[in-house]
């Protein structure tokens, strides 16, 4: 059998591309594999918008500080916690949802198991368990992962990607897909900057190569540094 | 893992474009994989055989072309 295409011709050379004149018919398809999820995500975004809810996605590697940023935001927002709600995605446990609930904010945990990202369908199911009455902002914290969630929209109007200073300033260069799909880069754990080699300018430049004009903020959820800028960006709307 | 999901979508999409899925075999799938779509071609190739097993695409080869941008697209397929 042909090692390249399994076509059953015993001695055909295993080249990457070859034609089989006469016996194969070409069918043009021209369809995106992401379009089903894109369609669901867009329908979800619209449904939320009709109820006056804006969904904001939080993405970044494991431990980048996504949940800590939410906690700091809820502490400082001074707003009614009943106007916020959170969908938490992790492979296992509801630890993050518990952290959110401790702030009086409604949260539902999606345990994705082996699945390495949330998608619009998973979020739809999560929302069936979340009472959105009175909520104006829905946070969607994705599974900690700088690669896999990138292509899967989840109904967010805006996507925030976190890179903590302890991860290294080269992350946007190494994982451009995530930054190409971002609406804001948050450099997190700024209080640790004196202890690590991390150039915020390089990090910002790398992210802007993937997404020209990307807003870049730097915050510490621990000390509160930069959170005023963050809240201003958040309040700025889509 | 997300490549496996996408491979399942790929197989569904391809099979849906067959005129007669009971007789036709897909021998090749021509994909465009965007440089920043978050999908690694090698991972797609790794996940494909399991996702395609038992379908008319079971023996299909993936012909992957990297292109700029964020899309992941099935352009055409070869069928016998
Ligand atoms: N010093 C410091 N530590 C932080 C800061 N933000 C988060 N951390 C710590 O970093 C660790 C991970 O924070 P999380 O908020 O759980 O990160 P996450 O991105 O939600 O993690 P996953 O959901 O597991 O991907 C915890 O030990 C936090 O206390 C910060 O601003 N400064
Ligand atoms: Mg978290
Ligand atoms: Zn062949
Ligand atoms: Zn379902
Ligand atoms: Zn993955």
Short mmCIF file of N, CA, C and O in Angstrom, two decimals, chain A residues 30-132:
data_model
loop_
_atom_site.label_atom_id
_atom_site.label_comp_id
_atom_site.label_asym_id
_atom_site.label_seq_id
_atom_site.Cartn_x
_atom_site.Cartn_y
_atom_site.Cartn_z
N UNK A 30 -14.06 23.83 0.53
CA UNK A 30 -13.89 25.23 0.92
C UNK A 30 -14.71 25.61 2.15
O UNK A 30 -15.50 26.54 2.14
N UNK A 31 -14.52 24.86 3.21
CA UNK A 31 -15.22 25.18 4.46
C UNK A 31 -14.23 25.22 5.61
O UNK A 31 -13.28 24.44 5.66
N UNK A 32 -14.48 26.13 6.54
CA UNK A 32 -13.62 26.24 7.72
C UNK A 32 -14.04 25.22 8.76
O UNK A 32 -15.23 24.99 8.99
N UNK A 33 -13.06 24.59 9.41
CA UNK A 33 -13.37 23.64 10.48
C UNK A 33 -13.76 24.35 11.77
O UNK A 33 -14.24 23.73 12.70
N UNK A 34 -13.51 25.63 11.82
CA UNK A 34 -13.83 26.38 13.03
C UNK A 34 -15.22 26.99 12.95
O UNK A 34 -15.70 27.58 13.91
N UNK A 35 -15.87 26.85 11.78
CA UNK A 35 -17.08 27.65 11.59
C UNK A 35 -18.25 27.19 12.45
O UNK A 35 -19.07 28.01 12.86
N UNK A 36 -18.33 25.89 12.78
CA UNK A 36 -19.45 25.48 13.62
C UNK A 36 -19.34 26.13 15.00
O UNK A 36 -20.30 26.69 15.52
N UNK A 37 -18.13 26.07 15.56
CA UNK A 37 -17.93 26.72 16.86
C UNK A 37 -18.11 28.24 16.76
O UNK A 37 -18.70 28.86 17.64
N UNK A 38 -17.59 28.81 15.68
CA UNK A 38 -17.73 30.26 15.48
C UNK A 38 -19.21 30.66 15.45
O UNK A 38 -19.61 31.67 16.01
N UNK A 39 -20.00 29.84 14.77
CA UNK A 39 -21.43 30.13 14.65
C UNK A 39 -22.11 30.08 16.02
O UNK A 39 -22.87 30.97 16.40
N UNK A 40 -21.80 29.03 16.76
CA UNK A 40 -22.36 28.89 18.11
C UNK A 40 -21.93 30.04 19.00
O UNK A 40 -22.73 30.57 19.77
N UNK A 41 -20.66 30.40 18.91
CA UNK A 41 -20.12 31.46 19.77
C UNK A 41 -20.80 32.79 19.46
O UNK A 41 -21.15 33.56 20.36
N UNK A 42 -20.98 33.05 18.17
CA UNK A 42 -21.60 34.32 17.77
C UNK A 42 -23.07 34.36 18.22
O UNK A 42 -23.55 35.38 18.71
N UNK A 43 -23.76 33.24 18.10
CA UNK A 43 -25.16 33.18 18.56
C UNK A 43 -25.23 33.40 20.07
O UNK A 43 -26.10 34.10 20.57
N UNK A 44 -24.28 32.81 20.78
CA UNK A 44 -24.23 32.95 22.23
C UNK A 44 -23.95 34.41 22.61
O UNK A 44 -24.59 34.97 23.50
N UNK A 45 -22.98 35.02 21.91
CA UNK A 45 -22.64 36.41 22.20
C UNK A 45 -23.86 37.31 21.99
O UNK A 45 -24.15 38.18 22.81
N UNK A 46 -24.60 37.06 20.92
CA UNK A 46 -25.80 37.85 20.63
C UNK A 46 -26.85 37.66 21.70
O UNK A 46 -27.48 38.60 22.16
N UNK A 47 -27.06 36.39 22.10
CA UNK A 47 -28.07 36.08 23.11
C UNK A 47 -27.74 36.79 24.42
O UNK A 47 -28.60 37.35 25.08
N UNK A 48 -26.46 36.77 24.78
CA UNK A 48 -26.03 37.45 26.00
C UNK A 48 -26.23 38.97 25.87
O UNK A 48 -26.74 39.62 26.78
N UNK A 49 -25.85 39.51 24.72
CA UNK A 49 -25.96 40.96 24.53
C UNK A 49 -27.41 41.41 24.64
O UNK A 49 -27.72 42.46 25.20
N UNK A 50 -28.32 40.58 24.11
CA UNK A 50 -29.75 40.92 24.20
C UNK A 50 -30.22 41.00 25.65
O UNK A 50 -31.16 41.74 25.96
N UNK A 51 -29.56 40.24 26.53
CA UNK A 51 -29.90 40.29 27.95
C UNK A 51 -29.06 41.32 28.70
O UNK A 51 -29.08 41.38 29.92
N UNK A 52 -28.29 42.10 27.95
CA UNK A 52 -27.46 43.12 28.59
C UNK A 52 -26.22 42.58 29.26
O UNK A 52 -25.67 43.20 30.18
N UNK A 53 -25.76 41.40 28.81
CA UNK A 53 -24.58 40.79 29.42
C UNK A 53 -23.42 40.83 28.43
O UNK A 53 -23.56 40.42 27.27
N UNK A 54 -22.28 41.34 28.90
CA UNK A 54 -21.06 41.26 28.09
C UNK A 54 -20.19 40.15 28.64
O UNK A 54 -19.91 40.10 29.84
N UNK A 55 -19.76 39.24 27.76
CA UNK A 55 -18.85 38.18 28.20
C UNK A 55 -17.41 38.58 27.93
O UNK A 55 -17.09 39.06 26.84
N UNK A 56 -16.56 38.41 28.95
CA UNK A 56 -15.14 38.73 28.81
C UNK A 56 -14.35 37.44 29.05
O UNK A 56 -14.51 36.80 30.09
N UNK A 57 -13.53 37.07 28.10
CA UNK A 57 -12.72 35.85 28.23
C UNK A 57 -11.41 36.15 28.92
O UNK A 57 -10.79 37.18 28.67
N UNK A 58 -10.99 35.25 29.80
CA UNK A 58 -9.69 35.36 30.47
C UNK A 58 -8.88 34.13 30.08
O UNK A 58 -9.30 33.00 30.34
N UNK A 59 -7.72 34.38 29.48
CA UNK A 59 -6.92 33.26 29.00
C UNK A 59 -5.46 33.44 29.40
O UNK A 59 -5.03 34.55 29.71
N UNK A 60 -4.73 32.34 29.39
CA UNK A 60 -3.33 32.39 29.74
C UNK A 60 -2.86 31.03 30.22
O UNK A 60 -3.68 30.15 30.46
N UNK A 61 -1.57 30.87 30.36
CA UNK A 61 -1.01 29.60 30.80
C UNK A 61 -1.47 29.23 32.20
O UNK A 61 -2.03 30.07 32.92
N UNK A 62 -1.24 27.97 32.60
CA UNK A 62 -1.63 27.55 33.95
C UNK A 62 -0.95 28.43 35.00
O UNK A 62 0.26 28.65 34.94
N UNK A 63 -1.73 28.97 35.92
CA UNK A 63 -1.14 29.75 37.00
C UNK A 63 -0.73 31.16 36.62
O UNK A 63 -0.02 31.83 37.38
N UNK A 64 -1.16 31.66 35.47
CA UNK A 64 -0.78 33.01 35.05
C UNK A 64 -1.38 34.08 35.96
O UNK A 64 -0.96 35.24 35.93
N UNK A 65 -2.39 33.69 36.74
CA UNK A 65 -3.01 34.66 37.65
C UNK A 65 -4.40 35.09 37.23
O UNK A 65 -4.88 36.15 37.64
N UNK A 66 -5.07 34.26 36.45
CA UNK A 66 -6.41 34.60 35.94
C UNK A 66 -7.42 34.73 37.08
O UNK A 66 -8.14 35.73 37.19
N UNK A 67 -7.46 33.70 37.93
CA UNK A 67 -8.43 33.74 39.03
C UNK A 67 -8.07 34.84 40.03
O UNK A 67 -8.96 35.54 40.54
N UNK A 68 -6.77 35.03 40.27
CA UNK A 68 -6.34 36.09 41.19
C UNK A 68 -6.76 37.46 40.66
O UNK A 68 -7.15 38.34 41.43
N UNK A 69 -6.69 37.65 39.35
CA UNK A 69 -7.10 38.94 38.78
C UNK A 69 -8.60 39.15 38.98
O UNK A 69 -9.06 40.25 39.29
N UNK A 70 -9.37 38.08 38.82
CA UNK A 70 -10.82 38.18 39.07
C UNK A 70 -11.08 38.55 40.53
O UNK A 70 -11.88 39.44 40.82
N UNK A 71 -10.37 37.87 41.44
CA UNK A 71 -10.58 38.15 42.86
C UNK A 71 -10.24 39.61 43.18
O UNK A 71 -11.00 40.30 43.86
N UNK A 72 -9.11 40.08 42.66
CA UNK A 72 -8.71 41.47 42.90
C UNK A 72 -9.71 42.44 42.28
O UNK A 72 -10.03 43.49 42.85
N UNK A 73 -10.23 42.06 41.10
CA UNK A 73 -11.22 42.92 40.43
C UNK A 73 -12.48 43.03 41.27
O UNK A 73 -13.00 44.13 41.48
N UNK A 74 -12.95 41.90 41.78
CA UNK A 74 -14.17 41.92 42.58
C UNK A 74 -13.97 42.71 43.87
O UNK A 74 -14.87 43.40 44.34
N UNK A 75 -12.76 42.61 44.43
CA UNK A 75 -12.48 43.37 45.65
C UNK A 75 -12.49 44.86 45.41
O UNK A 75 -12.92 45.64 46.26
N UNK A 76 -11.98 45.27 44.26
CA UNK A 76 -11.79 46.69 44.03
C UNK A 76 -12.91 47.35 43.25
O UNK A 76 -13.00 48.57 43.20
N UNK A 77 -13.70 46.56 42.60
CA UNK A 77 -14.72 47.10 41.73
C UNK A 77 -15.67 47.99 42.52
O UNK A 77 -16.17 48.98 42.00
N UNK A 78 -15.88 47.63 43.79
CA UNK A 78 -16.82 48.39 44.60
C UNK A 78 -18.23 48.28 44.06
O UNK A 78 -19.12 48.99 44.48
N UNK A 79 -18.40 47.39 43.10
CA UNK A 79 -19.73 47.25 42.50
C UNK A 79 -20.46 46.08 43.14
O UNK A 79 -19.90 45.31 43.91
N UNK A 80 -21.69 45.96 42.77
CA UNK A 80 -22.54 44.90 43.27
C UNK A 80 -22.05 43.55 42.72
O UNK A 80 -22.01 43.37 41.50
N UNK A 81 -21.66 42.62 43.61
CA UNK A 81 -21.20 41.32 43.10
C UNK A 81 -22.29 40.57 42.33
O UNK A 81 -21.99 39.68 41.55
N UNK A 82 -23.53 40.98 42.54
CA UNK A 82 -24.64 40.30 41.85
C UNK A 82 -24.66 40.64 40.36
O UNK A 82 -25.36 40.00 39.59
N UNK A 83 -23.88 41.65 39.95
CA UNK A 83 -23.85 42.00 38.53
C UNK A 83 -22.77 41.22 37.77
O UNK A 83 -22.64 41.35 36.56
N UNK A 84 -21.99 40.42 38.51
CA UNK A 84 -20.91 39.65 37.89
C UNK A 84 -21.23 38.16 37.99
O UNK A 84 -21.88 37.72 38.94
N UNK A 85 -20.74 37.40 37.02
CA UNK A 85 -20.85 35.94 37.10
C UNK A 85 -19.65 35.36 36.38
O UNK A 85 -19.05 36.02 35.52
N UNK A 86 -19.29 34.13 36.74
CA UNK A 86 -18.06 33.54 36.20
C UNK A 86 -18.29 32.10 35.75
O UNK A 86 -18.89 31.31 36.49
N UNK A 87 -17.82 31.80 34.57
CA UNK A 87 -17.68 30.40 34.15
C UNK A 87 -16.21 30.06 34.29
O UNK A 87 -15.35 30.72 33.71
N UNK A 88 -15.93 29.04 35.09
CA UNK A 88 -14.55 28.62 35.35
C UNK A 88 -14.25 27.33 34.61
O UNK A 88 -14.91 26.33 34.82
N UNK A 89 -13.24 27.35 33.76
CA UNK A 89 -12.85 26.12 33.07
C UNK A 89 -11.53 25.60 33.61
O UNK A 89 -10.55 26.33 33.69
N UNK A 90 -11.53 24.35 34.05
CA UNK A 90 -10.29 23.67 34.45
C UNK A 90 -10.46 22.21 34.08
O UNK A 90 -11.58 21.73 33.93
N UNK A 91 -9.38 21.49 33.93
CA UNK A 91 -9.50 20.07 33.60
C UNK A 91 -10.18 19.31 34.73
O UNK A 91 -10.96 18.39 34.49
N UNK A 92 -9.88 19.69 35.97
CA UNK A 92 -10.49 19.00 37.11
C UNK A 92 -10.61 19.96 38.29
O UNK A 92 -9.92 20.98 38.33
N UNK A 93 -11.47 19.62 39.22
CA UNK A 93 -11.76 20.32 40.49
C UNK A 93 -12.64 21.56 40.27
O UNK A 93 -12.75 22.07 39.16
N UNK A 94 -13.28 22.00 41.38
CA UNK A 94 -14.01 23.27 41.33
C UNK A 94 -13.35 24.28 42.26
O UNK A 94 -13.99 25.16 42.80
N UNK A 95 -12.04 24.16 42.42
CA UNK A 95 -11.30 25.05 43.32
C UNK A 95 -11.46 26.51 42.92
O UNK A 95 -11.68 27.38 43.77
N UNK A 96 -11.36 26.80 41.63
CA UNK A 96 -11.44 28.20 41.19
C UNK A 96 -12.85 28.75 41.40
O UNK A 96 -13.03 29.90 41.83
N UNK A 97 -13.87 27.93 41.13
CA UNK A 97 -15.25 28.38 41.36
C UNK A 97 -15.47 28.68 42.84
O UNK A 97 -16.17 29.63 43.20
N UNK A 98 -14.85 27.88 43.70
CA UNK A 98 -14.97 28.13 45.15
C UNK A 98 -14.33 29.47 45.52
O UNK A 98 -14.86 30.22 46.33
N UNK A 99 -13.15 29.75 44.91
CA UNK A 99 -12.49 31.03 45.19
C UNK A 99 -13.38 32.19 44.78
O UNK A 99 -13.48 33.20 45.49
N UNK A 100 -14.04 32.06 43.63
CA UNK A 100 -14.91 33.12 43.15
C UNK A 100 -16.13 33.27 44.06
O UNK A 100 -16.51 34.38 44.45
N UNK A 101 -16.73 32.12 44.42
CA UNK A 101 -17.94 32.15 45.24
C UNK A 101 -17.68 32.83 46.59
O UNK A 101 -18.56 33.46 47.16
N UNK A 102 -16.44 32.71 47.08
CA UNK A 102 -16.08 33.33 48.36
C UNK A 102 -16.22 34.85 48.29
O UNK A 102 -16.26 35.52 49.32
N UNK A 103 -16.24 35.41 47.08
CA UNK A 103 -16.41 36.86 46.91
C UNK A 103 -17.87 37.24 46.69
O UNK A 103 -18.16 38.37 46.31
N UNK A 104 -18.75 36.28 46.87
CA UNK A 104 -20.17 36.57 46.70
C UNK A 104 -20.59 36.66 45.24
O UNK A 104 -21.64 37.21 44.92
N UNK A 105 -19.74 36.12 44.36
CA UNK A 105 -20.04 36.18 42.93
C UNK A 105 -20.46 34.79 42.46
O UNK A 105 -19.84 33.78 42.83
N UNK A 106 -21.50 34.74 41.68
CA UNK A 106 -21.99 33.46 41.16
C UNK A 106 -20.96 32.84 40.21
O UNK A 106 -20.43 33.53 39.35
N UNK A 107 -20.71 31.56 40.39
CA UNK A 107 -19.75 30.89 39.52
C UNK A 107 -20.20 29.48 39.22
O UNK A 107 -20.82 28.83 40.05
N UNK A 108 -19.89 29.03 38.04
CA UNK A 108 -20.13 27.63 37.70
C UNK A 108 -18.83 27.07 37.14
O UNK A 108 -18.12 27.72 36.37
N UNK A 109 -18.49 25.88 37.60
CA UNK A 109 -17.24 25.26 37.17
C UNK A 109 -17.51 24.28 36.04
O UNK A 109 -18.44 23.49 36.12
N UNK A 110 -16.71 24.37 34.99
CA UNK A 110 -16.73 23.34 33.96
C UNK A 110 -15.47 22.52 34.14
O UNK A 110 -14.36 23.05 34.02
N UNK A 111 -15.63 21.24 34.46
CA UNK A 111 -14.46 20.35 34.53
C UNK A 111 -14.34 19.69 33.17
O UNK A 111 -15.18 18.88 32.78
N UNK A 112 -13.33 20.08 32.42
CA UNK A 112 -13.25 19.66 31.02
C UNK A 112 -12.64 18.27 30.86
O UNK A 112 -12.62 17.74 29.75
N UNK A 113 -12.10 17.70 31.94
CA UNK A 113 -11.48 16.39 31.81
C UNK A 113 -10.27 16.46 30.90
O UNK A 113 -9.38 17.28 31.11
N UNK A 114 -10.26 15.62 29.89
CA UNK A 114 -9.09 15.58 29.00
C UNK A 114 -9.10 16.71 27.97
O UNK A 114 -8.12 16.93 27.27
N UNK A 115 -10.22 17.43 27.90
CA UNK A 115 -10.31 18.48 26.89
C UNK A 115 -9.54 19.71 27.36
O UNK A 115 -9.70 20.16 28.49
N UNK A 116 -8.72 20.25 26.49
CA UNK A 116 -7.72 21.24 26.89
C UNK A 116 -8.19 22.68 26.72
O UNK A 116 -7.41 23.61 26.85
N UNK A 117 -9.45 22.89 26.42
CA UNK A 117 -9.94 24.25 26.22
C UNK A 117 -11.45 24.26 26.38
O UNK A 117 -12.09 23.21 26.25
N UNK A 118 -12.02 25.42 26.63
CA UNK A 118 -13.47 25.57 26.55
C UNK A 118 -13.84 25.84 25.10
O UNK A 118 -13.04 26.33 24.32
N UNK A 119 -15.08 25.53 24.75
CA UNK A 119 -15.59 26.00 23.47
C UNK A 119 -17.02 26.49 23.68
O UNK A 119 -17.55 26.43 24.80
N UNK A 120 -17.63 26.99 22.63
CA UNK A 120 -18.94 27.62 22.78
C UNK A 120 -19.98 26.63 23.31
O UNK A 120 -20.83 26.98 24.12
N UNK A 121 -19.88 25.37 22.87
CA UNK A 121 -20.85 24.36 23.30
C UNK A 121 -20.73 24.10 24.81
O UNK A 121 -21.73 24.04 25.53
N UNK A 122 -19.50 23.98 25.29
CA UNK A 122 -19.30 23.76 26.73
C UNK A 122 -19.83 24.95 27.54
O UNK A 122 -20.43 24.77 28.59
N UNK A 123 -19.62 26.15 27.04
CA UNK A 123 -20.09 27.34 27.76
C UNK A 123 -21.62 27.38 27.76
O UNK A 123 -22.24 27.69 28.78
N UNK A 124 -22.24 27.02 26.64
CA UNK A 124 -23.71 26.95 26.60
C UNK A 124 -24.23 26.04 27.71
O UNK A 124 -25.18 26.36 28.43
N UNK A 125 -23.60 24.87 27.85
CA UNK A 125 -24.03 23.94 28.89
C UNK A 125 -23.82 24.52 30.27
O UNK A 125 -24.65 24.36 31.16
N UNK A 126 -22.68 25.19 30.47
CA UNK A 126 -22.40 25.79 31.78
C UNK A 126 -23.45 26.84 32.12
O UNK A 126 -23.91 26.94 33.26
N UNK A 127 -23.87 27.60 31.12
CA UNK A 127 -24.82 28.69 31.37
C UNK A 127 -26.19 28.17 31.76
O UNK A 127 -26.97 28.86 32.41
N UNK A 128 -26.47 26.92 31.37
CA UNK A 128 -27.74 26.32 31.78
C UNK A 128 -27.79 26.19 33.30
O UNK A 128 -28.86 26.10 33.89
N UNK A 129 -26.63 26.17 33.95
CA UNK A 129 -26.57 26.03 35.41
C UNK A 129 -26.33 27.35 36.12
O UNK A 129 -26.11 27.37 37.32
N UNK A 130 -26.30 28.43 35.35
CA UNK A 130 -25.95 29.71 35.97
C UNK A 130 -27.12 30.68 35.80
O UNK A 130 -27.60 30.90 34.69
N UNK A 131 -27.58 31.23 36.93
CA UNK A 131 -28.67 32.20 36.87
C UNK A 131 -28.09 33.57 36.52
O UNK A 131 -27.31 34.14 37.28
N UNK A 132 -28.45 34.08 35.36
CA UNK A 132 -27.87 35.35 34.90
C UNK A 132 -28.76 36.56 35.21
O UNK A 132 -28.46 37.67 34.77
#
